[in-house]
Amino acid sequence: ECYHSKSGNLKMDEECCGEILECGHTCCGRFGEATSEDNPSESHLGCLRDDCANSGLEFQTGEDECGICLDELKNAPCIKLHCSHIWHFACLSQQLQFAQLDHTKRILFTGSGCGICQSFCKHPALNDIMKPVLDVKVKVEELVKKQIKIDQLDESDRILNPDSPYFQRPFEYAMHTYTFYFCSKCDSPFFGGSMDCIQSVESDRDLSSADRLCENCNSITFESCKDPVHRGQYIWKCRFCCSIASYVCHGNIHVCKRCHENDFEALRSGKKEGYPCSGSQSCTLQFFRQGQEIHENGPGEHCEQVLQCTQCMDLKRSGEGDSVGCERQLERFSKNLLVNPDGEMGMDGWKVHINGGNGWSVEDTADYRGVRKNFVASFALCLKGQLIDLRKYIRPEYLSRGVLSIEVSSRYKARTDCGAIYFMAAALLDESFRIVDSFR
C-alpha cells in the first residue's frame, strides 16, 4: 500500500507527484518535479518507505516528522534540499516567505536555512522565494571578505581549528561576529560593526534611519571628500569625545576605544553625556568644521565628523591630487614626532640596539614625496629605535584623560640581493616605563 493512494485529501493528491517508482511505491515528491522547467535534471524525490530496499534514504523516512508542522513527512508532498534533508514543500515555502529580510533591522539569514543543519535552502522549486535573499547574501559576502581581510579574521582559531563549529566557514563565523544593515536611503547592505556591541535585543531594534546610512549616502562624508571612489577610506572623530574613532557600532556610530569600553550603552542612549570639547585653543584634536571652534560630542548623529579621507591624503602627499580641504586638514592634523625619520641626519636620534652584519647605514634613494635618503639594514639582524617623551608635545591632562590617538607607520622595501624580514614594534609607556599598550 502506498502512502498517498488513499489520503482522502483531493488537494494533497493533486499536489503530490504520485508517480510509481521503480521499487513499486508512490513518489512522495511534489507534482511535476521530474519535469521541472526550472531544472530539467531535477529527479523524483524518491521512496520514503523505511522498509524499501531501494529508498536510498540518508537521514529521514516518511514516518519522521516535518520539523515545521510536526506532521509525518508521508502525509504531504515533500522536497529534498541540497543538504539532503527533507521537508514538506508547502511548510518550507511558507516559512521562507515569512523569513524574508526586514530592511529596517539587522541583516540575518537564519530564517533562510535548513532547520536541521542551518545550510541555505537550495532547491529549484524554491528559486523564486530565495532569490531576494540570495541576492543580498552575495553582496554581504563581498562585505565580509573585505572586513575579514581588515580584521585578519581568516587567521582566527575559530576558523582554522578543526574542532570549531566554524571550521573553514568564514562567512558563517563573520555573520556570528559582525553586523550588517540595509541603508535607509539606497537599500544596499553595509557593515555596521561588531556583534559584541549589541548588548540586548532592544538595543538592536531602535536604530534610527540616520544610523542606517551607508557611507555613499551619508552626507557627513562629503564634508571631507566628494570622490565616490574613496568611500570607506575615512578617519572619523569619536561621536562622544575629541578622539579618533577606532570602531563603528550600531550601524554607523563611530567611537574611540575609551568610549567603546566604558559606558558605551549609556553614551549611545543619552543616559550619559558626551565628553565636552575644551575648544579650538586647547583641544588635542585640532580639526573643526568650518565656522566651529568646538566639537559637538554626544549621542546625536550631528556629532559624527569625518576628519580625513586617507585616499586624498595619499594623493596630496604624492602630488597626484588637488584637495585644498585635505591639505588644510593634513597640516593641522598630523605631526611626525620621530627625530630624523628618513636618515637625512645619518643615524642621529636613533639608538642602535643590534648592528648585525655590516650594520646600519644610510643611502641615497630616488625622490619619494620629498624623501631622498633611507636607512639600510644588513644581511644579519639589525634593530634601532627611539624613545619619545610625549610630555614635550601634549599637555599632561590630555595624557591622563586617555584621549590621545597615535598613528605608527613606516615605509619599507625588501632587498634585491637576498631574502629579507621586516618588522616594526611600538609601545606606549607610563611614567614608570610600564607598557600601557603595544603594537607589533
GROMACS .gro file of C-alpha atoms in nm:
model
  440
    1GLU     CA    1   0.000   0.000   0.000
    2CYS     CA    2   0.141   0.339  -0.098
    3TYR     CA    3   0.137   0.641   0.127
    4HIS     CA    4  -0.079   0.871  -0.086
    5SER     CA    5  -0.308   0.625  -0.259
    6LYS     CA    6  -0.588   0.668  -0.005
    7SER     CA    7  -0.514   1.003   0.152
    8GLY     CA    8  -0.871   1.121   0.148
    9ASN     CA    9  -0.738   1.469   0.061
   10LEU     CA   10  -0.801   1.552  -0.305
   11LYS     CA   11  -0.590   1.870  -0.295
   12MET     CA   12  -0.296   1.684  -0.147
   13ASP     CA   13  -0.330   1.409  -0.406
   14GLU     CA   14  -0.329   1.669  -0.686
   15GLU     CA   15  -0.014   1.841  -0.548
   16CYS     CA   16   0.172   1.517  -0.489
   17CYS     CA   17   0.389   1.365  -0.762
   18GLY     CA   18   0.215   1.032  -0.728
   19GLU     CA   19   0.418   0.853  -0.994
   20ILE     CA   20   0.509   0.491  -0.936
   21LEU     CA   21   0.879   0.444  -0.879
   22GLU     CA   22   1.092   0.151  -0.989
   23CYS     CA   23   1.051  -0.001  -0.644
   24GLY     CA   24   0.673  -0.011  -0.699
   25HIS     CA   25   0.592   0.258  -0.439
   26THR     CA   26   0.446   0.604  -0.494
   27CYS     CA   27   0.679   0.904  -0.512
   28CYS     CA   28   0.614   1.143  -0.222
   29GLY     CA   29   0.758   1.445  -0.400
   30ARG     CA   30   0.574   1.743  -0.543
   31PHE     CA   31   0.374   1.727  -0.866
   32GLY     CA   32   0.582   1.779  -1.181
   33GLU     CA   33   0.916   1.761  -1.004
   34ALA     CA   34   1.068   1.521  -1.261
   35THR     CA   35   0.987   1.760  -1.549
   36SER     CA   36   1.064   2.089  -1.375
   37GLU     CA   37   1.126   2.375  -1.618
   38ASP     CA   38   1.348   2.536  -1.353
   39ASN     CA   39   1.586   2.244  -1.364
   40PRO     CA   40   1.531   1.965  -1.618
   41SER     CA   41   1.772   1.745  -1.425
   42GLU     CA   42   1.554   1.756  -1.111
   43SER     CA   43   1.457   1.397  -1.044
   44HIS     CA   44   1.197   1.230  -0.824
   45LEU     CA   45   1.231   1.277  -0.451
   46GLY     CA   46   1.235   0.901  -0.418
   47CYS     CA   47   1.070   0.648  -0.194
   48LEU     CA   48   1.031   0.743   0.172
   49ARG     CA   49   0.937   0.398   0.298
   50ASP     CA   50   1.183   0.270   0.555
   51ASP     CA   51   1.103  -0.090   0.457
   52CYS     CA   52   1.200  -0.030   0.091
   53ALA     CA   53   1.541  -0.164  -0.011
   54ASN     CA   54   1.562   0.092  -0.294
   55SER     CA   55   1.475   0.402  -0.091
   56GLY     CA   56   1.831   0.536  -0.072
   57LEU     CA   57   1.736   0.740   0.237
   58GLU     CA   58   2.017   0.928   0.414
   59PHE     CA   59   1.854   1.089   0.718
   60GLN     CA   60   1.475   1.063   0.721
   61THR     CA   61   1.185   0.834   0.633
   62GLY     CA   62   0.820   0.904   0.571
   63GLU     CA   63   0.748   0.818   0.933
   64ASP     CA   64   0.961   1.109   1.055
   65GLU     CA   65   0.801   1.444   1.135
   66CYS     CA   66   0.826   1.759   0.929
   67GLY     CA   67   1.015   1.991   1.161
   68ILE     CA   68   0.774   2.277   1.088
   69CYS     CA   69   0.421   2.133   1.115
   70LEU     CA   70   0.524   1.822   1.315
   71ASP     CA   71   0.307   1.601   1.092
   72GLU     CA   72   0.466   1.294   0.935
   73LEU     CA   73   0.654   1.359   0.613
   74LYS     CA   74   0.449   1.097   0.428
   75ASN     CA   75   0.129   1.300   0.473
   76ALA     CA   76   0.216   1.584   0.231
   77PRO     CA   77   0.432   1.643  -0.081
   78CYS     CA   78   0.800   1.682   0.012
   79ILE     CA   79   1.123   1.815  -0.133
   80LYS     CA   80   1.480   1.718  -0.052
   81LEU     CA   81   1.716   2.013  -0.015
   82HIS     CA   82   2.074   2.032  -0.138
   83CYS     CA   83   2.185   1.928   0.214
   84SER     CA   84   1.973   1.607   0.173
   85HIS     CA   85   1.722   1.696   0.447
   86ILE     CA   86   1.353   1.653   0.362
   87TRP     CA   87   1.066   1.893   0.438
   88HIS     CA   88   0.703   1.937   0.344
   89PHE     CA   89   0.717   2.162   0.039
   90ALA     CA   90   0.423   2.380   0.149
   91CYS     CA   91   0.556   2.417   0.505
   92LEU     CA   92   0.905   2.517   0.396
   93SER     CA   93   0.775   2.758   0.129
   94GLN     CA   94   0.558   2.933   0.387
   95GLN     CA   95   0.843   2.955   0.637
   96LEU     CA   96   1.075   3.108   0.378
   97GLN     CA   97   0.809   3.363   0.284
   98PHE     CA   98   0.783   3.466   0.650
   99ALA     CA   99   1.164   3.479   0.675
  100GLN     CA  100   1.212   3.743   0.405
  101LEU     CA  101   1.460   4.007   0.522
  102ASP     CA  102   1.331   4.307   0.718
  103HIS     CA  103   1.510   4.606   0.565
  104THR     CA  104   1.471   4.813   0.883
  105LYS     CA  105   1.655   4.560   1.103
  106ARG     CA  106   1.993   4.391   1.122
  107ILE     CA  107   2.051   4.151   0.832
  108LEU     CA  108   2.003   3.790   0.943
  109PHE     CA  109   1.986   3.482   0.724
  110THR     CA  110   1.888   3.237   0.998
  111GLY     CA  111   1.530   3.201   0.873
  112SER     CA  112   1.650   3.107   0.526
  113GLY     CA  113   1.842   2.800   0.634
  114CYS     CA  114   1.755   2.437   0.682
  115GLY     CA  115   1.620   2.396   1.034
  116ILE     CA  116   1.827   2.081   1.082
  117CYS     CA  117   2.175   2.176   0.959
  118GLN     CA  118   2.141   2.557   0.903
  119SER     CA  119   2.262   2.529   0.541
  120PHE     CA  120   2.097   2.767   0.296
  121CYS     CA  121   1.780   2.617   0.150
  122LYS     CA  122   1.867   2.518  -0.208
  123HIS     CA  123   1.613   2.357  -0.440
  124PRO     CA  124   1.488   2.454  -0.788
  125ALA     CA  125   1.131   2.480  -0.657
  126LEU     CA  126   1.244   2.748  -0.409
  127ASN     CA  127   1.436   2.968  -0.653
  128ASP     CA  128   1.171   3.243  -0.674
  129ILE     CA  129   1.132   3.260  -0.296
  130MET     CA  130   1.505   3.251  -0.224
  131LYS     CA  131   1.624   3.490  -0.498
  132PRO     CA  132   1.583   3.818  -0.299
  133VAL     CA  133   1.766   3.666  -0.002
  134LEU     CA  134   2.043   3.516  -0.215
  135ASP     CA  135   2.096   3.847  -0.397
  136VAL     CA  136   2.156   4.017  -0.061
  137LYS     CA  137   2.375   3.730   0.057
  138VAL     CA  138   2.608   3.778  -0.244
  139LYS     CA  139   2.651   4.148  -0.155
  140VAL     CA  140   2.707   4.073   0.213
  141GLU     CA  141   2.966   3.809   0.124
  142GLU     CA  142   3.168   4.078  -0.056
  143LEU     CA  143   3.149   4.299   0.253
  144VAL     CA  144   3.251   4.003   0.469
  145LYS     CA  145   3.558   3.933   0.254
  146LYS     CA  146   3.665   4.296   0.286
  147GLN     CA  147   3.613   4.309   0.664
  148ILE     CA  148   3.778   3.971   0.724
  149LYS     CA  149   4.087   4.100   0.545
  150ILE     CA  150   4.089   4.421   0.750
  151ASP     CA  151   4.048   4.238   1.083
  152GLN     CA  152   4.257   3.934   0.978
  153LEU     CA  153   3.968   3.718   1.087
  154ASP     CA  154   4.079   3.443   0.850
  155GLU     CA  155   4.363   3.377   1.094
  156SER     CA  156   4.121   3.317   1.381
  157ASP     CA  157   4.140   2.984   1.562
  158ARG     CA  158   3.761   2.960   1.526
  159ILE     CA  159   3.811   2.915   1.151
  160LEU     CA  160   4.138   2.719   1.149
  161ASN     CA  161   4.062   2.476   1.435
  162PRO     CA  162   3.903   2.151   1.305
  163ASP     CA  163   3.712   2.119   1.635
  164SER     CA  164   3.544   2.458   1.590
  165PRO     CA  165   3.183   2.471   1.461
  166TYR     CA  166   3.308   2.741   1.218
  167PHE     CA  167   3.599   2.537   1.080
  168GLN     CA  168   3.660   2.657   0.721
  169ARG     CA  169   3.332   2.851   0.736
  170PRO     CA  170   3.447   3.215   0.741
  171PHE     CA  171   3.112   3.355   0.620
  172GLU     CA  172   2.916   3.186   0.897
  173TYR     CA  173   3.169   3.299   1.157
  174ALA     CA  174   3.162   3.654   1.021
  175MET     CA  175   2.782   3.661   1.047
  176HIS     CA  176   2.825   3.548   1.408
  177THR     CA  177   3.085   3.820   1.470
  178TYR     CA  178   2.974   4.117   1.256
  179THR     CA  179   2.652   4.307   1.197
  180PHE     CA  180   2.521   4.430   0.864
  181TYR     CA  181   2.230   4.662   0.789
  182PHE     CA  182   2.036   4.793   0.492
  183CYS     CA  183   2.099   5.158   0.411
  184SER     CA  184   1.779   5.351   0.481
  185LYS     CA  185   1.837   5.558   0.166
  186CYS     CA  186   1.976   5.331  -0.111
  187ASP     CA  187   1.878   4.996   0.048
  188SER     CA  188   2.225   4.849  -0.007
  189PRO     CA  189   2.378   4.637   0.272
  190PHE     CA  190   2.672   4.785   0.465
  191PHE     CA  191   2.899   4.685   0.754
  192GLY     CA  192   2.754   4.800   1.085
  193GLY     CA  193   3.010   4.697   1.345
  194SER     CA  194   3.076   4.411   1.583
  195MET     CA  195   2.811   4.182   1.728
  196ASP     CA  196   2.968   4.236   2.070
  197CYS     CA  197   2.829   4.591   2.071
  198ILE     CA  198   2.471   4.465   2.070
  199GLN     CA  199   2.400   4.418   2.437
  200SER     CA  200   2.033   4.330   2.405
  201VAL     CA  201   1.754   4.274   2.155
  202GLU     CA  202   1.612   4.615   2.245
  203SER     CA  203   1.934   4.796   2.159
  204ASP     CA  204   1.928   4.635   1.815
  205ARG     CA  205   1.573   4.747   1.743
  206ASP     CA  206   1.594   5.120   1.799
  207LEU     CA  207   1.834   5.223   1.523
  208SER     CA  208   1.716   5.542   1.359
  209SER     CA  209   1.717   5.580   0.981
  210ALA     CA  210   2.009   5.823   1.026
  211ASP     CA  211   2.211   5.546   1.191
  212ARG     CA  212   2.136   5.317   0.896
  213LEU     CA  213   2.315   5.513   0.624
  214CYS     CA  214   2.597   5.365   0.420
  215GLU     CA  215   2.898   5.588   0.354
  216ASN     CA  216   2.779   5.650  -0.003
  217CYS     CA  217   2.460   5.809   0.129
  218ASN     CA  218   2.589   5.972   0.447
  219SER     CA  219   2.612   6.346   0.378
  220ILE     CA  220   2.873   6.383   0.654
  221THR     CA  221   3.131   6.207   0.438
  222PHE     CA  222   3.103   6.479   0.173
  223GLU     CA  223   3.242   6.733   0.422
  224SER     CA  224   3.587   6.583   0.369
  225CYS     CA  225   3.579   6.422   0.025
  226LYS     CA  226   3.340   6.430  -0.269
  227ASP     CA  227   3.505   6.146  -0.461
  228PRO     CA  228   3.272   5.840  -0.450
  229VAL     CA  229   3.567   5.608  -0.523
  230HIS     CA  230   3.712   5.695  -0.182
  231ARG     CA  231   3.409   5.581   0.018
  232GLY     CA  232   3.507   5.380   0.322
  233GLN     CA  233   3.858   5.532   0.342
  234TYR     CA  234   3.790   5.787   0.615
  235ILE     CA  235   3.926   5.878   0.956
  236TRP     CA  236   3.636   5.963   1.189
  237LYS     CA  237   3.605   6.156   1.513
  238CYS     CA  238   3.452   5.969   1.804
  239ARG     CA  239   3.087   6.069   1.836
  240PHE     CA  240   3.117   6.115   2.213
  241CYS     CA  241   3.458   6.282   2.266
  242CYS     CA  242   3.751   6.456   2.096
  243SER     CA  243   3.937   6.140   1.994
  244ILE     CA  244   3.987   5.948   1.673
  245ALA     CA  245   3.732   5.668   1.633
  246SER     CA  246   3.861   5.310   1.638
  247TYR     CA  247   3.529   5.127   1.595
  248VAL     CA  248   3.198   5.151   1.415
  249CYS     CA  249   2.896   5.018   1.605
  250HIS     CA  250   2.518   5.004   1.574
  251GLY     CA  251   2.511   5.092   1.206
  252ASN     CA  252   2.735   5.397   1.174
  253ILE     CA  253   2.820   5.518   1.524
  254HIS     CA  254   3.195   5.589   1.522
  255VAL     CA  255   3.353   5.556   1.864
  256CYS     CA  256   3.701   5.555   2.018
  257LYS     CA  257   3.844   5.275   2.233
  258ARG     CA  258   3.784   5.456   2.562
  259CYS     CA  259   3.417   5.533   2.496
  260HIS     CA  260   3.366   5.187   2.346
  261GLU     CA  261   3.494   5.013   2.657
  262ASN     CA  262   3.341   5.249   2.915
  263ASP     CA  263   2.966   5.313   2.935
  264PHE     CA  264   2.908   5.286   2.560
  265GLU     CA  265   2.540   5.195   2.601
  266ALA     CA  266   2.486   5.489   2.839
  267LEU     CA  267   2.657   5.727   2.596
  268ARG     CA  268   2.469   5.589   2.296
  269SER     CA  269   2.130   5.612   2.462
  270GLY     CA  270   2.193   5.960   2.602
  271LYS     CA  271   2.180   5.846   2.966
  272LYS     CA  272   2.535   5.977   2.996
  273GLU     CA  273   2.651   6.299   2.835
  274GLY     CA  274   2.942   6.307   2.592
  275TYR     CA  275   3.281   6.442   2.698
  276PRO     CA  276   3.285   6.819   2.634
  277CYS     CA  277   3.539   6.972   2.398
  278SER     CA  278   3.780   7.225   2.551
  279GLY     CA  279   3.770   7.444   2.240
  280SER     CA  280   3.995   7.524   1.948
  281GLN     CA  281   4.271   7.677   2.162
  282SER     CA  282   4.343   7.368   2.370
  283CYS     CA  283   4.162   7.067   2.215
  284THR     CA  284   4.406   6.789   2.119
  285LEU     CA  285   4.205   6.714   1.805
  286GLN     CA  286   4.289   7.024   1.606
  287PHE     CA  287   4.036   6.998   1.326
  288PHE     CA  288   3.698   7.168   1.333
  289ARG     CA  289   3.416   7.215   1.090
  290GLN     CA  290   3.418   7.546   0.910
  291GLY     CA  291   3.291   7.818   1.143
  292GLN     CA  292   3.316   7.600   1.453
  293GLU     CA  293   3.550   7.644   1.746
  294ILE     CA  294   3.430   7.348   1.949
  295HIS     CA  295   3.349   6.985   1.870
  296GLU     CA  296   2.996   6.863   1.928
  297ASN     CA  297   3.013   6.544   2.136
  298GLY     CA  298   2.709   6.339   2.230
  299PRO     CA  299   2.458   6.074   2.116
  300GLY     CA  300   2.316   6.270   1.821
  301GLU     CA  301   2.401   6.200   1.456
  302HIS     CA  302   2.519   6.561   1.420
  303CYS     CA  303   2.815   6.473   1.646
  304GLU     CA  304   2.961   6.248   1.376
  305GLN     CA  305   3.250   6.408   1.187
  306VAL     CA  306   3.492   6.291   0.919
  307LEU     CA  307   3.841   6.417   1.000
  308GLN     CA  308   4.024   6.300   0.692
  309CYS     CA  309   3.999   6.098   0.373
  310THR     CA  310   4.307   5.874   0.367
  311GLN     CA  311   4.294   5.843  -0.012
  312CYS     CA  312   4.306   6.221  -0.052
  313MET     CA  313   4.594   6.234   0.196
  314ASP     CA  314   4.798   5.992  -0.014
  315LEU     CA  315   4.718   6.178  -0.336
  316LYS     CA  316   4.813   6.511  -0.183
  317ARG     CA  317   5.140   6.378  -0.042
  318SER     CA  318   5.236   6.228  -0.378
  319GLY     CA  319   5.135   6.542  -0.568
  320GLU     CA  320   4.890   6.342  -0.780
  321GLY     CA  321   4.575   6.508  -0.648
  322ASP     CA  322   4.445   6.851  -0.560
  323SER     CA  323   4.233   6.881  -0.249
  324VAL     CA  324   4.260   7.214  -0.068
  325GLY     CA  325   4.040   7.090   0.215
  326CYS     CA  326   4.252   6.781   0.269
  327GLU     CA  327   4.574   6.986   0.256
  328ARG     CA  328   4.448   7.210   0.534
  329GLN     CA  329   4.348   6.910   0.743
  330LEU     CA  330   4.680   6.735   0.686
  331GLU     CA  331   4.881   7.035   0.804
  332ARG     CA  332   4.679   7.076   1.124
  333PHE     CA  333   4.610   6.712   1.189
  334SER     CA  334   4.949   6.536   1.167
  335LYS     CA  335   5.290   6.573   1.328
  336ASN     CA  336   5.578   6.329   1.298
  337LEU     CA  337   5.730   6.301   1.646
  338LEU     CA  338   6.032   6.096   1.533
  339VAL     CA  339   6.372   6.265   1.521
  340ASN     CA  340   6.539   6.219   1.183
  341PRO     CA  341   6.270   5.983   1.046
  342ASP     CA  342   6.425   5.946   0.699
  343GLY     CA  343   6.803   5.940   0.756
  344GLU     CA  344   6.878   6.295   0.637
  345MET     CA  345   7.096   6.335   0.950
  346GLY     CA  346   7.257   5.993   0.932
  347MET     CA  347   7.176   5.786   1.241
  348ASP     CA  348   7.120   6.089   1.467
  349GLY     CA  349   6.824   6.047   1.701
  350TRP     CA  350   6.823   5.667   1.678
  351LYS     CA  351   6.954   5.418   1.932
  352VAL     CA  352   7.104   5.113   1.763
  353HIS     CA  353   7.015   4.801   1.962
  354ILE     CA  354   7.155   4.539   1.726
  355ASN     CA  355   7.404   4.612   1.449
  356GLY     CA  356   7.441   4.273   1.280
  357GLY     CA  357   7.630   4.202   0.959
  358ASN     CA  358   7.778   4.523   0.823
  359GLY     CA  359   7.544   4.722   1.046
  360TRP     CA  360   7.307   5.008   0.978
  361SER     CA  361   7.382   5.262   0.706
  362VAL     CA  362   7.210   5.542   0.517
  363GLU     CA  363   7.189   5.551   0.139
  364ASP     CA  364   7.064   5.793  -0.125
  365THR     CA  365   6.737   5.695  -0.290
  366ALA     CA  366   6.510   5.820  -0.565
  367ASP     CA  367   6.299   6.114  -0.452
  368TYR     CA  368   5.980   5.983  -0.291
  369ARG     CA  369   5.747   6.256  -0.169
  370GLY     CA  370   6.043   6.475  -0.080
  371VAL     CA  371   6.245   6.198   0.088
  372ARG     CA  372   6.590   6.138  -0.067
  373LYS     CA  373   6.754   5.916   0.195
  374ASN     CA  374   6.669   5.585   0.355
  375PHE     CA  375   6.802   5.354   0.626
  376VAL     CA  376   6.956   5.027   0.509
  377ALA     CA  377   6.997   4.713   0.721
  378SER     CA  378   7.249   4.437   0.656
  379PHE     CA  379   7.246   4.061   0.596
  380ALA     CA  380   7.210   3.990   0.971
  381LEU     CA  381   6.961   4.119   1.227
  382CYS     CA  382   6.961   4.498   1.273
  383LEU     CA  383   6.742   4.679   1.525
  384LYS     CA  384   6.706   5.051   1.601
  385GLY     CA  385   6.454   5.254   1.797
  386GLN     CA  386   6.357   5.584   1.958
  387LEU     CA  387   6.207   5.682   2.292
  388ILE     CA  388   5.972   5.980   2.258
  389ASP     CA  389   5.864   6.183   2.560
  390LEU     CA  390   5.505   6.277   2.478
  391ARG     CA  391   5.504   6.536   2.757
  392LYS     CA  392   5.707   6.761   2.528
  393TYR     CA  393   5.421   6.775   2.279
  394ILE     CA  394   5.099   6.718   2.472
  395ARG     CA  395   4.974   6.866   2.796
  396PRO     CA  396   4.966   6.617   3.089
  397GLU     CA  397   4.589   6.650   3.147
  398TYR     CA  398   4.520   6.515   2.800
  399LEU     CA  399   4.755   6.223   2.854
  400SER     CA  400   4.581   6.131   3.180
  401ARG     CA  401   4.234   6.159   3.022
  402GLY     CA  402   4.326   5.891   2.772
  403VAL     CA  403   4.208   6.084   2.465
  404LEU     CA  404   4.539   6.053   2.281
  405SER     CA  405   4.549   5.878   1.942
  406ILE     CA  406   4.885   5.786   1.790
  407GLU     CA  407   4.950   5.651   1.441
  408VAL     CA  408   5.260   5.441   1.385
  409SER     CA  409   5.361   5.371   1.026
  410SER     CA  410   5.666   5.301   0.815
  411ARG     CA  411   5.758   5.260   0.450
  412TYR     CA  412   5.987   4.969   0.376
  413LYS     CA  413   6.118   4.764   0.086
  414ALA     CA  414   6.293   4.426   0.063
  415ARG     CA  415   6.650   4.395  -0.059
  416THR     CA  416   6.703   4.264  -0.412
  417ASP     CA  417   7.021   4.067  -0.344
  418CYS     CA  418   6.894   3.842  -0.061
  419GLY     CA  419   6.588   3.747   0.138
  420ALA     CA  420   6.462   3.992   0.400
  421ILE     CA  421   6.236   4.011   0.704
  422TYR     CA  422   6.098   4.341   0.832
  423PHE     CA  423   5.902   4.409   1.148
  424MET     CA  424   5.803   4.716   1.346
  425ALA     CA  425   5.700   4.739   1.710
  426ALA     CA  426   5.566   5.027   1.920
  427ALA     CA  427   5.474   5.056   2.286
  428LEU     CA  428   5.307   5.325   2.493
  429LEU     CA  429   5.475   5.351   2.835
  430ASP     CA  430   5.367   5.522   3.155
  431GLU     CA  431   5.598   5.729   3.380
  432SER     CA  432   5.734   5.409   3.536
  433PHE     CA  433   5.809   5.267   3.189
  434ARG     CA  434   5.538   5.004   3.222
  435ILE     CA  435   5.365   4.909   2.898
  436VAL     CA  436   5.017   5.061   2.865
  437ASP     CA  437   4.954   4.946   2.509
  438SER     CA  438   5.163   4.792   2.235
  439PHE     CA  439   5.165   4.702   1.867
  440ARG     CA  440   5.384   4.478   1.656
   0.00000   0.00000   0.00000
